[in-house]
Coordinates of C-alpha atoms in Angstrom, one line a residue:
M1 CA -5.4 9.3 16.9
N2 CA -6.9 6.9 15.6
G3 CA -7.4 5.2 12.0
C4 CA -10.0 6.3 9.6
T5 CA -11.6 2.6 8.8
R6 CA -12.8 -0.2 10.7
Q7 CA -14.5 -2.2 8.1
A8 CA -14.9 -2.8 4.4
H9 CA -16.1 0.7 2.7
R10 CA -17.1 0.7 -0.8
L11 CA -17.3 2.3 -3.6
T12 CA -18.5 1.2 -7.4
L13 CA -17.0 2.9 -10.6
Q14 CA -19.6 1.6 -13.8
L15 CA -18.0 2.9 -17.3
G16 CA -20.9 1.3 -19.7
E17 CA -21.2 -2.8 -19.3
R18 CA -17.3 -2.2 -17.7
R19 CA -17.7 -2.3 -13.3
M20 CA -15.4 -1.9 -11.3
T21 CA -16.0 -2.3 -7.1
L22 CA -13.2 -0.5 -5.2
V23 CA -12.9 -1.8 -1.3
D24 CA -10.7 0.1 1.5
L25 CA -9.8 -2.0 4.4
P26 CA -8.7 -0.9 7.9
G27 CA -4.4 -0.2 8.1
I28 CA -2.2 -2.1 10.4
G29 CA -0.1 -1.5 13.0
E30 CA -1.8 0.4 14.7
T31 CA -2.4 -1.8 17.8
P32 CA -1.9 -5.8 18.1
Q33 CA -5.4 -6.0 19.1
H34 CA -6.8 -4.3 15.9
D35 CA -4.6 -5.9 13.6
Q36 CA -6.2 -9.9 14.8
E37 CA -9.9 -8.0 14.0
Y38 CA -8.7 -7.3 10.4
Q39 CA -6.9 -10.3 9.7
A40 CA -10.0 -12.0 9.7
L41 CA -11.8 -8.9 7.9
Y42 CA -8.3 -9.8 5.3
R43 CA -9.9 -13.5 5.5
Q44 CA -13.5 -13.3 5.0
L45 CA -12.3 -10.0 2.0
L46 CA -9.3 -11.9 0.1
P47 CA -11.8 -14.1 -2.1
E48 CA -13.6 -11.3 -3.9
L49 CA -10.6 -9.4 -4.4
D50 CA -8.5 -9.3 -7.5
L51 CA -6.0 -6.7 -6.8
I52 CA -4.6 -5.7 -3.7
I53 CA -3.2 -2.3 -3.9
W54 CA -1.3 -1.9 -0.2
I55 CA 0.0 1.4 1.0
L56 CA 2.7 2.3 2.0
R57 CA 4.5 5.1 2.9
S58 CA 7.7 6.1 1.8
D59 CA 9.2 8.6 4.0
E60 CA 9.1 5.7 7.1
R61 CA 11.1 2.5 7.2
A62 CA 8.9 0.7 9.8
Y63 CA 7.7 -2.0 7.8
A64 CA 7.3 -5.0 10.0
A65 CA 3.6 -4.9 10.7
D66 CA 3.1 -4.5 6.8
I67 CA 5.6 -7.4 6.8
A68 CA 3.9 -10.0 8.8
M69 CA 0.8 -9.7 7.7
H70 CA 2.0 -9.6 3.8
Q71 CA 2.7 -13.0 5.1
F72 CA -0.6 -13.9 6.7
L73 CA -2.1 -13.0 3.9
L74 CA -0.2 -15.3 1.0
N75 CA -0.6 -18.3 3.6
E76 CA -4.3 -18.3 3.5
G77 CA -3.6 -18.4 0.3
A78 CA -3.6 -14.7 -1.7
D79 CA -1.9 -15.1 -5.3
P80 CA 1.6 -12.9 -4.4
S81 CA 0.6 -11.8 -8.2
R82 CA -2.2 -10.1 -7.2
F83 CA -0.3 -7.1 -5.4
L84 CA 0.3 -3.9 -6.4
F85 CA 2.7 -1.9 -4.0
V86 CA 2.1 2.1 -3.9
L87 CA 4.9 4.4 -1.7
S88 CA 2.6 7.4 -0.7
H89 CA 4.8 10.9 0.5
A90 CA 7.0 10.8 -2.5
D91 CA 7.1 14.6 -1.4
R92 CA 8.3 14.0 2.2
M93 CA 11.4 11.5 0.4
F94 CA 14.5 13.4 2.2
P95 CA 15.8 16.4 0.6
A96 CA 12.1 17.1 1.4
E97 CA 12.7 20.7 0.6
E98 CA 14.4 19.7 -2.4
W99 CA 11.0 18.9 -3.1
N100 CA 9.3 20.5 -6.8
A101 CA 6.4 22.2 -6.6
T102 CA 5.3 23.9 -9.1
E103 CA 6.3 20.6 -12.2
K104 CA 4.8 18.3 -8.9
C105 CA 8.1 16.2 -9.2
P106 CA 10.8 15.0 -7.3
S107 CA 14.7 16.3 -7.4
R108 CA 17.5 14.2 -7.9
H109 CA 18.8 13.9 -4.9
Q110 CA 15.0 13.0 -3.5
E111 CA 14.8 10.5 -6.3
L112 CA 17.7 8.3 -5.9
S113 CA 16.4 7.8 -2.6
L114 CA 12.8 7.2 -3.7
A115 CA 14.7 4.5 -5.3
T116 CA 16.5 2.5 -2.6
V117 CA 13.0 2.9 -1.3
T118 CA 11.3 0.7 -3.7
A119 CA 14.1 -1.1 -4.3
R120 CA 14.0 -1.6 -0.5
V121 CA 10.1 -2.8 -0.7
A122 CA 9.8 -4.8 -4.2
T123 CA 12.5 -7.0 -2.4
L124 CA 10.8 -6.6 1.1
F125 CA 7.5 -7.2 -0.6
P126 CA 7.5 -9.2 -4.3
S127 CA 5.2 -8.9 -6.8
S128 CA 4.6 -8.8 -10.8
F129 CA 4.5 -5.2 -10.3
P130 CA 6.7 -2.1 -10.6
V131 CA 6.1 -0.1 -6.3
L132 CA 5.2 3.1 -7.3
P133 CA 6.4 5.9 -5.6
V134 CA 3.1 8.6 -5.8
A135 CA 2.5 12.1 -4.3
A136 CA -0.3 13.2 -3.1

């Protein structure tokens, strides 16, 4: 299976006089060769970015590639306060069968699992923003 994004994709939103451009960048961890390509792209775009929204899967524990790339970006001059870490797939947290599909919210057991993962991610990736779990 191949990743979807190999280059930067931009979407500009405008409300009155205000504009915001979202930049979707390739994810990491697919192959070391792709990660090297992406480092060059990230380095090039870093000065343009006001906020980096970093998506991590809440139901995975392997963050080594993310840690390495995060450190690379910090070494390249990224401001640690401009990272927002989001945990995707909150509905798949253990025990996944307890997800409340009607209310679209986690069970108490899942809340505890999410709190554990959120605390771990906050320790691994310090930021000015809280780690946000989401289910989509």
